[in-house]
Short mmCIF file of N, CA and C in Angstrom, two decimals:
data_model
loop_
_atom_site.label_atom_id
_atom_site.label_comp_id
_atom_site.label_asym_id
_atom_site.label_seq_id
_atom_site.Cartn_x
_atom_site.Cartn_y
_atom_site.Cartn_z
N MET C 21 0.84 -1.18 0.00
CA MET C 21 0.00 0.00 0.00
C MET C 21 0.88 1.24 0.00
N ARG C 22 0.52 2.25 -0.74
CA ARG C 22 1.29 3.49 -0.85
C ARG C 22 1.01 4.41 0.32
N ASP C 23 1.98 5.24 0.63
CA ASP C 23 1.80 6.32 1.60
C ASP C 23 1.43 7.57 0.84
N TYR C 24 0.20 8.02 0.97
CA TYR C 24 -0.24 9.22 0.26
C TYR C 24 -0.15 10.45 1.15
N GLY C 25 -0.03 10.25 2.41
CA GLY C 25 0.05 11.37 3.33
C GLY C 25 1.39 11.36 4.04
N ARG C 26 1.60 12.35 4.88
CA ARG C 26 2.84 12.42 5.64
C ARG C 26 2.54 13.17 6.91
N GLY C 27 2.98 12.64 8.05
CA GLY C 27 2.76 13.32 9.31
C GLY C 27 3.50 14.63 9.35
N VAL C 28 2.81 15.68 9.72
CA VAL C 28 3.42 17.00 9.77
C VAL C 28 2.96 17.67 11.05
N ARG C 29 3.87 18.30 11.74
CA ARG C 29 3.53 19.09 12.91
C ARG C 29 3.89 20.53 12.61
N GLY C 30 2.97 21.43 12.85
CA GLY C 30 3.25 22.83 12.57
C GLY C 30 2.94 23.70 13.77
N ILE C 31 3.43 24.91 13.75
CA ILE C 31 3.10 25.88 14.78
C ILE C 31 1.72 26.43 14.45
N CYS C 32 0.84 26.37 15.41
CA CYS C 32 -0.55 26.76 15.17
C CYS C 32 -0.73 28.24 15.44
N GLY C 33 -1.18 28.97 14.44
CA GLY C 33 -1.41 30.40 14.58
C GLY C 33 -2.88 30.71 14.66
N THR C 34 -3.20 31.86 15.17
CA THR C 34 -4.59 32.30 15.20
C THR C 34 -4.71 33.59 14.41
N GLU C 35 -5.95 33.98 14.12
CA GLU C 35 -6.17 35.23 13.40
C GLU C 35 -5.57 36.40 14.16
N LYS C 36 -5.71 36.41 15.48
CA LYS C 36 -5.18 37.52 16.27
C LYS C 36 -3.66 37.56 16.15
N LYS C 37 -3.01 36.41 16.24
CA LYS C 37 -1.56 36.37 16.11
C LYS C 37 -1.13 36.83 14.73
N ARG C 38 -1.88 36.46 13.69
CA ARG C 38 -1.54 36.90 12.33
C ARG C 38 -1.63 38.41 12.23
N ALA C 39 -2.69 38.99 12.80
CA ALA C 39 -2.85 40.44 12.73
C ALA C 39 -1.70 41.13 13.46
N VAL C 40 -1.32 40.62 14.63
CA VAL C 40 -0.20 41.19 15.36
C VAL C 40 1.07 41.04 14.55
N GLY C 41 1.25 39.89 13.90
CA GLY C 41 2.44 39.67 13.07
C GLY C 41 2.53 40.66 11.93
N VAL C 42 1.42 40.98 11.31
CA VAL C 42 1.41 41.94 10.21
C VAL C 42 1.73 43.33 10.74
N GLU C 43 1.16 43.70 11.90
CA GLU C 43 1.47 45.01 12.49
C GLU C 43 2.95 45.10 12.83
N THR C 44 3.52 44.05 13.40
CA THR C 44 4.95 44.03 13.70
C THR C 44 5.76 44.21 12.43
N LEU C 45 5.35 43.52 11.37
CA LEU C 45 6.05 43.64 10.09
C LEU C 45 5.96 45.08 9.56
N LYS C 46 4.78 45.68 9.67
CA LYS C 46 4.63 47.07 9.21
C LYS C 46 5.58 48.00 9.97
N ASN C 47 5.67 47.80 11.30
CA ASN C 47 6.56 48.63 12.11
C ASN C 47 8.01 48.45 11.70
N LYS C 48 8.42 47.21 11.46
CA LYS C 48 9.80 46.94 11.02
C LYS C 48 10.06 47.58 9.66
N MET C 49 9.05 47.53 8.78
CA MET C 49 9.23 48.12 7.45
C MET C 49 9.39 49.63 7.56
N LYS C 50 8.67 50.26 8.50
CA LYS C 50 8.82 51.70 8.70
C LYS C 50 10.24 52.02 9.15
N GLU C 51 10.78 51.17 10.05
CA GLU C 51 12.15 51.38 10.52
C GLU C 51 13.14 51.40 9.37
N PHE C 52 12.91 50.56 8.38
CA PHE C 52 13.83 50.45 7.26
C PHE C 52 13.37 51.27 6.05
N ASP C 53 12.32 52.09 6.24
CA ASP C 53 11.82 52.97 5.20
C ASP C 53 11.44 52.20 3.92
N LEU C 54 10.71 51.10 4.10
CA LEU C 54 10.25 50.30 2.96
C LEU C 54 8.85 50.74 2.55
N ASP C 55 8.48 50.46 1.33
CA ASP C 55 7.18 50.83 0.78
C ASP C 55 6.11 49.91 1.35
N LEU C 56 5.33 50.41 2.31
CA LEU C 56 4.32 49.60 2.98
C LEU C 56 3.23 49.14 2.04
N ASP C 57 2.72 50.02 1.20
CA ASP C 57 1.61 49.67 0.34
C ASP C 57 1.93 48.48 -0.55
N LYS C 58 3.07 48.50 -1.18
CA LYS C 58 3.43 47.45 -2.13
C LYS C 58 3.81 46.16 -1.42
N ASP C 59 4.65 46.24 -0.39
CA ASP C 59 5.22 45.06 0.22
C ASP C 59 4.26 44.34 1.17
N VAL C 60 3.46 45.06 1.93
CA VAL C 60 2.59 44.41 2.89
C VAL C 60 1.42 43.72 2.22
N ILE C 61 0.97 44.22 1.09
CA ILE C 61 -0.15 43.58 0.39
C ILE C 61 0.17 42.13 0.10
N ALA C 62 1.35 41.83 -0.35
CA ALA C 62 1.73 40.44 -0.65
C ALA C 62 1.71 39.60 0.60
N VAL C 63 2.18 40.14 1.72
CA VAL C 63 2.22 39.38 2.96
C VAL C 63 0.82 39.12 3.47
N THR C 64 -0.04 40.15 3.50
CA THR C 64 -1.38 39.96 4.02
C THR C 64 -2.21 39.08 3.11
N THR C 65 -2.00 39.15 1.81
CA THR C 65 -2.73 38.28 0.89
C THR C 65 -2.37 36.84 1.14
N ASN C 66 -1.10 36.57 1.34
CA ASN C 66 -0.65 35.20 1.61
C ASN C 66 -1.21 34.70 2.93
N GLU C 67 -1.17 35.53 3.97
CA GLU C 67 -1.68 35.14 5.27
C GLU C 67 -3.18 34.86 5.22
N ALA C 68 -3.92 35.66 4.46
CA ALA C 68 -5.37 35.53 4.43
C ALA C 68 -5.82 34.24 3.76
N SER C 69 -4.95 33.58 3.02
CA SER C 69 -5.36 32.39 2.29
C SER C 69 -5.24 31.11 3.11
N SER C 70 -4.85 31.21 4.38
CA SER C 70 -4.72 30.01 5.19
C SER C 70 -5.62 30.08 6.41
N VAL C 71 -5.98 28.91 6.90
CA VAL C 71 -6.85 28.80 8.06
C VAL C 71 -6.26 27.75 8.99
N LYS C 72 -6.41 27.96 10.29
CA LYS C 72 -6.10 26.95 11.30
C LYS C 72 -7.42 26.62 11.98
N PHE C 73 -7.93 25.41 11.74
CA PHE C 73 -9.21 25.00 12.30
C PHE C 73 -9.03 24.44 13.70
N SER C 74 -9.91 24.82 14.62
CA SER C 74 -10.00 24.13 15.90
C SER C 74 -10.69 22.79 15.64
N ARG C 75 -10.68 21.93 16.62
CA ARG C 75 -11.30 20.61 16.44
C ARG C 75 -12.78 20.74 16.07
N CYS C 76 -13.52 21.56 16.78
CA CYS C 76 -14.96 21.67 16.50
C CYS C 76 -15.23 22.40 15.20
N GLU C 77 -14.42 23.40 14.86
CA GLU C 77 -14.56 24.04 13.55
C GLU C 77 -14.33 23.02 12.44
N LEU C 78 -13.37 22.17 12.66
CA LEU C 78 -13.06 21.13 11.68
C LEU C 78 -14.24 20.17 11.51
N VAL C 79 -14.84 19.77 12.60
CA VAL C 79 -16.01 18.89 12.55
C VAL C 79 -17.12 19.55 11.72
N ARG C 80 -17.39 20.81 11.98
CA ARG C 80 -18.44 21.52 11.24
C ARG C 80 -18.10 21.63 9.75
N GLU C 81 -16.85 21.93 9.42
CA GLU C 81 -16.44 22.01 8.02
C GLU C 81 -16.58 20.67 7.31
N LEU C 82 -16.18 19.61 7.98
CA LEU C 82 -16.28 18.28 7.38
C LEU C 82 -17.73 17.91 7.11
N ILE C 83 -18.61 18.22 8.04
CA ILE C 83 -20.04 17.96 7.84
C ILE C 83 -20.55 18.77 6.64
N LEU C 84 -20.18 20.05 6.57
CA LEU C 84 -20.59 20.90 5.44
C LEU C 84 -20.10 20.36 4.10
N HIS C 85 -18.97 19.67 4.11
CA HIS C 85 -18.40 19.13 2.87
C HIS C 85 -18.77 17.67 2.64
N GLY C 86 -19.78 17.19 3.35
CA GLY C 86 -20.37 15.89 3.06
C GLY C 86 -19.62 14.67 3.56
N PHE C 87 -18.76 14.83 4.55
CA PHE C 87 -18.09 13.66 5.11
C PHE C 87 -19.08 12.90 5.98
N PRO C 88 -19.10 11.58 5.89
CA PRO C 88 -20.06 10.79 6.67
C PRO C 88 -19.84 10.96 8.18
N ARG C 89 -20.90 11.19 8.90
CA ARG C 89 -20.80 11.40 10.35
C ARG C 89 -20.12 10.24 11.08
N PRO C 90 -20.36 8.98 10.71
CA PRO C 90 -19.67 7.90 11.42
C PRO C 90 -18.15 7.91 11.23
N GLN C 91 -17.66 8.62 10.23
CA GLN C 91 -16.21 8.68 9.98
C GLN C 91 -15.56 9.96 10.51
N LEU C 92 -16.31 10.86 11.08
CA LEU C 92 -15.77 12.17 11.45
C LEU C 92 -14.58 12.08 12.39
N GLU C 93 -14.64 11.21 13.39
CA GLU C 93 -13.52 11.09 14.33
C GLU C 93 -12.24 10.68 13.61
N ASN C 94 -12.37 9.77 12.64
CA ASN C 94 -11.21 9.34 11.86
C ASN C 94 -10.64 10.49 11.04
N TRP C 95 -11.50 11.25 10.38
CA TRP C 95 -11.04 12.37 9.56
C TRP C 95 -10.40 13.45 10.43
N VAL C 96 -11.00 13.76 11.57
CA VAL C 96 -10.43 14.77 12.47
C VAL C 96 -9.05 14.33 12.95
N CYS C 97 -8.93 13.09 13.36
CA CYS C 97 -7.64 12.57 13.82
C CYS C 97 -6.60 12.64 12.71
N LEU C 98 -6.99 12.21 11.53
CA LEU C 98 -6.09 12.24 10.37
C LEU C 98 -5.59 13.66 10.11
N ILE C 99 -6.50 14.62 10.07
CA ILE C 99 -6.15 16.01 9.78
C ILE C 99 -5.28 16.60 10.88
N GLU C 100 -5.64 16.35 12.14
CA GLU C 100 -4.82 16.87 13.23
C GLU C 100 -3.41 16.27 13.19
N GLY C 101 -3.31 15.00 12.83
CA GLY C 101 -2.00 14.36 12.74
C GLY C 101 -1.19 14.80 11.54
N GLU C 102 -1.84 15.06 10.43
CA GLU C 102 -1.14 15.43 9.20
C GLU C 102 -0.77 16.90 9.14
N SER C 103 -1.71 17.79 9.47
CA SER C 103 -1.48 19.23 9.25
C SER C 103 -1.76 20.10 10.47
N SER C 104 -2.09 19.49 11.59
CA SER C 104 -2.49 20.24 12.79
C SER C 104 -3.67 21.16 12.51
N GLY C 105 -4.50 20.80 11.53
CA GLY C 105 -5.69 21.58 11.19
C GLY C 105 -5.42 22.81 10.36
N ARG C 106 -4.23 22.91 9.79
CA ARG C 106 -3.86 24.08 8.97
C ARG C 106 -4.03 23.76 7.49
N THR C 107 -4.54 24.74 6.75
CA THR C 107 -4.76 24.54 5.31
C THR C 107 -3.53 24.86 4.48
N ASP C 108 -2.57 25.58 5.03
CA ASP C 108 -1.44 26.07 4.23
C ASP C 108 -0.18 25.21 4.31
N VAL C 109 -0.22 24.10 4.99
CA VAL C 109 0.98 23.29 5.23
C VAL C 109 1.46 22.61 3.95
N ILE C 110 2.77 22.68 3.74
CA ILE C 110 3.44 21.89 2.71
C ILE C 110 4.44 21.02 3.44
N GLY C 111 4.25 19.71 3.35
CA GLY C 111 5.14 18.77 4.02
C GLY C 111 6.11 18.15 3.04
N GLY C 112 7.30 17.84 3.52
CA GLY C 112 8.28 17.18 2.67
C GLY C 112 9.58 17.92 2.64
N PRO C 113 10.46 17.50 1.77
CA PRO C 113 10.19 16.48 0.75
C PRO C 113 10.17 15.08 1.34
N ASP C 114 9.35 14.22 0.74
CA ASP C 114 9.32 12.81 1.09
C ASP C 114 10.55 12.15 0.48
N SER C 115 10.77 10.89 0.78
CA SER C 115 11.96 10.18 0.29
C SER C 115 12.04 10.15 -1.23
N ASP C 116 10.90 10.25 -1.91
CA ASP C 116 10.90 10.24 -3.38
C ASP C 116 10.96 11.65 -3.98
N GLY C 117 11.13 12.66 -3.13
CA GLY C 117 11.21 14.04 -3.60
C GLY C 117 9.86 14.73 -3.74
N SER C 118 8.78 14.04 -3.44
CA SER C 118 7.45 14.63 -3.55
C SER C 118 7.12 15.42 -2.29
N TYR C 119 6.05 16.22 -2.40
CA TYR C 119 5.59 17.04 -1.28
C TYR C 119 4.12 16.74 -1.02
N ASP C 120 3.68 17.06 0.21
CA ASP C 120 2.31 16.86 0.64
C ASP C 120 1.68 18.23 0.90
N HIS C 121 0.40 18.37 0.54
CA HIS C 121 -0.21 19.69 0.50
C HIS C 121 -1.50 19.78 1.29
N GLY C 122 -1.61 20.87 2.07
CA GLY C 122 -2.86 21.27 2.66
C GLY C 122 -3.30 20.51 3.89
N LEU C 123 -4.56 20.70 4.20
CA LEU C 123 -5.20 20.15 5.39
C LEU C 123 -5.03 18.64 5.48
N PHE C 124 -5.20 17.95 4.36
CA PHE C 124 -5.14 16.50 4.33
C PHE C 124 -3.75 15.97 3.95
N GLN C 125 -2.80 16.87 3.67
CA GLN C 125 -1.44 16.51 3.25
C GLN C 125 -1.47 15.53 2.08
N ILE C 126 -2.02 15.99 0.99
CA ILE C 126 -2.20 15.19 -0.22
C ILE C 126 -0.95 15.28 -1.08
N ASN C 127 -0.44 14.13 -1.48
CA ASN C 127 0.86 14.01 -2.13
C ASN C 127 0.83 14.42 -3.60
N ASP C 128 1.84 15.19 -4.02
CA ASP C 128 1.88 15.67 -5.41
C ASP C 128 2.46 14.66 -6.39
N ARG C 129 2.95 13.56 -5.91
CA ARG C 129 3.41 12.52 -6.84
C ARG C 129 2.23 11.82 -7.49
N TYR C 130 1.16 11.64 -6.74
CA TYR C 130 0.02 10.85 -7.21
C TYR C 130 -1.24 11.66 -7.51
N TRP C 131 -1.46 12.77 -6.79
CA TRP C 131 -2.81 13.33 -6.74
C TRP C 131 -2.99 14.73 -7.30
N CYS C 132 -1.95 15.53 -7.37
CA CYS C 132 -2.10 16.91 -7.85
C CYS C 132 -0.90 17.32 -8.67
N SER C 133 -1.08 18.36 -9.48
CA SER C 133 0.00 18.88 -10.33
C SER C 133 0.24 20.35 -10.01
N HIS C 134 1.41 20.83 -10.39
CA HIS C 134 1.77 22.22 -10.08
C HIS C 134 1.46 23.20 -11.20
N ASP C 135 1.48 22.76 -12.43
CA ASP C 135 1.31 23.70 -13.55
C ASP C 135 -0.11 23.79 -14.08
N ARG C 136 -0.86 22.71 -13.98
CA ARG C 136 -2.26 22.69 -14.41
C ARG C 136 -2.96 21.55 -13.69
N PRO C 137 -4.29 21.58 -13.57
CA PRO C 137 -4.98 20.49 -12.88
C PRO C 137 -4.61 19.14 -13.50
N GLY C 138 -4.36 18.17 -12.64
CA GLY C 138 -3.98 16.87 -13.17
C GLY C 138 -3.81 15.82 -12.09
N LYS C 139 -3.30 14.69 -12.51
CA LYS C 139 -3.06 13.49 -11.70
C LYS C 139 -4.37 12.97 -11.13
N GLY C 140 -4.30 12.15 -10.08
CA GLY C 140 -5.45 11.40 -9.59
C GLY C 140 -6.67 12.21 -9.21
N CYS C 141 -6.46 13.42 -8.71
CA CYS C 141 -7.59 14.27 -8.32
C CYS C 141 -7.88 15.38 -9.32
N ASN C 142 -7.10 15.45 -10.39
CA ASN C 142 -7.28 16.47 -11.43
C ASN C 142 -7.39 17.87 -10.82
N VAL C 143 -6.39 18.21 -10.01
CA VAL C 143 -6.41 19.47 -9.27
C VAL C 143 -5.00 20.05 -9.20
N LEU C 144 -4.93 21.36 -9.06
CA LEU C 144 -3.66 22.03 -8.79
C LEU C 144 -3.29 21.82 -7.32
N CYS C 145 -2.04 21.57 -7.05
CA CYS C 145 -1.59 21.39 -5.67
C CYS C 145 -1.88 22.64 -4.83
N SER C 146 -1.73 23.81 -5.42
CA SER C 146 -2.00 25.06 -4.68
C SER C 146 -3.46 25.15 -4.25
N ASP C 147 -4.38 24.55 -5.01
CA ASP C 147 -5.79 24.56 -4.62
C ASP C 147 -6.05 23.72 -3.38
N LEU C 148 -5.16 22.77 -3.10
CA LEU C 148 -5.30 21.93 -1.91
C LEU C 148 -4.88 22.68 -0.64
N ARG C 149 -4.27 23.85 -0.81
CA ARG C 149 -3.81 24.65 0.33
C ARG C 149 -4.70 25.88 0.55
N SER C 150 -5.86 25.89 -0.02
CA SER C 150 -6.78 27.02 0.08
C SER C 150 -7.58 26.95 1.37
N GLU C 151 -8.04 28.12 1.84
CA GLU C 151 -8.94 28.13 2.99
C GLU C 151 -10.30 27.54 2.63
N ASN C 152 -10.65 27.52 1.35
CA ASN C 152 -11.84 26.82 0.87
C ASN C 152 -11.43 25.37 0.66
N ILE C 153 -11.93 24.49 1.50
CA ILE C 153 -11.45 23.10 1.48
C ILE C 153 -12.26 22.19 0.56
N SER C 154 -13.07 22.75 -0.32
CA SER C 154 -13.91 21.94 -1.20
C SER C 154 -13.10 20.99 -2.08
N LEU C 155 -12.10 21.50 -2.79
CA LEU C 155 -11.31 20.63 -3.67
C LEU C 155 -10.46 19.65 -2.87
N ALA C 156 -9.90 20.10 -1.76
CA ALA C 156 -9.11 19.21 -0.92
C ALA C 156 -9.99 18.09 -0.36
N SER C 157 -11.22 18.43 0.03
CA SER C 157 -12.15 17.44 0.56
C SER C 157 -12.51 16.41 -0.51
N LYS C 158 -12.81 16.89 -1.70
CA LYS C 158 -13.15 15.99 -2.80
C LYS C 158 -11.99 15.04 -3.09
N CYS C 159 -10.78 15.57 -3.11
CA CYS C 159 -9.60 14.75 -3.37
C CYS C 159 -9.37 13.73 -2.25
N ALA C 160 -9.50 14.18 -0.99
CA ALA C 160 -9.32 13.27 0.14
C ALA C 160 -10.33 12.13 0.09
N LYS C 161 -11.56 12.44 -0.29
CA LYS C 161 -12.58 11.38 -0.41
C LYS C 161 -12.21 10.39 -1.51
N GLU C 162 -11.61 10.87 -2.60
CA GLU C 162 -11.18 9.97 -3.67
C GLU C 162 -10.04 9.07 -3.20
N ILE C 163 -9.10 9.63 -2.48
CA ILE C 163 -8.01 8.82 -1.92
C ILE C 163 -8.58 7.77 -0.98
N TYR C 164 -9.52 8.19 -0.12
CA TYR C 164 -10.17 7.25 0.80
C TYR C 164 -10.91 6.16 0.03
N ARG C 165 -11.59 6.54 -1.04
CA ARG C 165 -12.33 5.55 -1.84
C ARG C 165 -11.39 4.49 -2.38
N GLN C 166 -10.21 4.89 -2.79
CA GLN C 166 -9.26 3.95 -3.37
C GLN C 166 -8.47 3.15 -2.34
N SER C 167 -8.12 3.77 -1.21
CA SER C 167 -7.20 3.11 -0.29
C SER C 167 -7.61 3.14 1.17
N GLY C 168 -8.71 3.79 1.50
CA GLY C 168 -9.11 3.89 2.90
C GLY C 168 -8.20 4.82 3.69
N PHE C 169 -8.38 4.82 5.00
CA PHE C 169 -7.57 5.68 5.86
C PHE C 169 -6.11 5.25 5.90
N ASP C 170 -5.84 4.00 5.57
CA ASP C 170 -4.45 3.52 5.55
C ASP C 170 -3.57 4.29 4.58
N ALA C 171 -4.15 5.06 3.67
CA ALA C 171 -3.36 5.86 2.73
C ALA C 171 -2.56 6.95 3.45
N TRP C 172 -2.97 7.31 4.67
CA TRP C 172 -2.31 8.39 5.41
C TRP C 172 -1.48 7.82 6.55
N VAL C 173 -0.21 8.19 6.58
CA VAL C 173 0.72 7.74 7.62
C VAL C 173 0.23 8.14 9.00
N ALA C 174 -0.19 9.38 9.16
CA ALA C 174 -0.63 9.85 10.48
C ALA C 174 -1.81 9.03 10.99
N TRP C 175 -2.72 8.66 10.12
CA TRP C 175 -3.86 7.86 10.57
C TRP C 175 -3.37 6.49 11.05
N ARG C 176 -2.48 5.87 10.29
CA ARG C 176 -1.97 4.55 10.68
C ARG C 176 -1.22 4.61 12.01
N HIS C 177 -0.45 5.67 12.22
CA HIS C 177 0.38 5.75 13.42
C HIS C 177 -0.35 6.31 14.63
N GLU C 178 -1.31 7.19 14.42
CA GLU C 178 -1.92 7.90 15.54
C GLU C 178 -3.40 7.61 15.77
N CYS C 179 -4.10 7.12 14.76
CA CYS C 179 -5.56 7.07 14.86
C CYS C 179 -6.15 5.66 14.85
N ARG C 180 -5.43 4.71 14.34
CA ARG C 180 -5.99 3.36 14.18
C ARG C 180 -6.55 2.83 15.51
N GLU C 181 -5.85 3.10 16.60
CA GLU C 181 -6.26 2.55 17.90
C GLU C 181 -6.96 3.56 18.81
N LYS C 182 -6.74 4.85 18.59
CA LYS C 182 -7.28 5.85 19.50
C LYS C 182 -7.76 7.07 18.73
N LEU C 183 -9.05 7.30 18.76
CA LEU C 183 -9.65 8.43 18.05
C LEU C 183 -9.98 9.56 19.02
N PRO C 184 -9.97 10.80 18.54
CA PRO C 184 -10.28 11.93 19.42
C PRO C 184 -11.76 11.99 19.76
N ASN C 185 -12.05 12.61 20.88
CA ASN C 185 -13.43 12.82 21.30
C ASN C 185 -13.95 14.10 20.64
N ILE C 186 -14.99 13.97 19.86
CA ILE C 186 -15.58 15.14 19.20
C ILE C 186 -17.03 15.37 19.65
N HIS C 187 -17.46 14.62 20.66
CA HIS C 187 -18.87 14.71 21.08
C HIS C 187 -19.21 16.06 21.69
N HIS C 188 -18.23 16.76 22.26
CA HIS C 188 -18.48 18.09 22.83
C HIS C 188 -18.70 19.14 21.74
N CYS C 189 -18.52 18.75 20.48
CA CYS C 189 -18.68 19.70 19.37
C CYS C 189 -20.14 19.86 18.94
N GLY C 190 -21.04 19.15 19.59
CA GLY C 190 -22.46 19.33 19.33
C GLY C 190 -22.97 18.69 18.07
N ILE C 191 -22.39 17.58 17.66
CA ILE C 191 -22.87 16.90 16.46
C ILE C 191 -23.87 15.83 16.81
#
């Protein structure tokens, strides 16, 4: 069986921390007399395209994207293990030189392309790192359809025996 995912641990940021980070950057740019209008737009645009989901936010998003309720604990565990709930994570390189993308850490060797939509999910890898998780969800469901949860390393190592409690999320 192939490894389509890769365990990734990231530093979890919040919207408040991002806003503070941008303000700090603006202050530093003033110190060095840099053009705020031109330079900060790129930084804030990049920051705005990522999301860090809490466990319950993740449950709600998965339900909205049609994931079966009996599988939610498995999907939440997989996502927390692979990307810590972040949509912008790029993991790798893997031993074969490939990289894993987004919330579900979907591998670019098998499932996505960089220059135009393609491979198993017929999607751009950058689309898998969007705050809109529709394409990433569709691709993850296709991977699951073909290989089950075993396709993801984090699920095999962290979730097979112990799933997170999501009952406090009101589902």
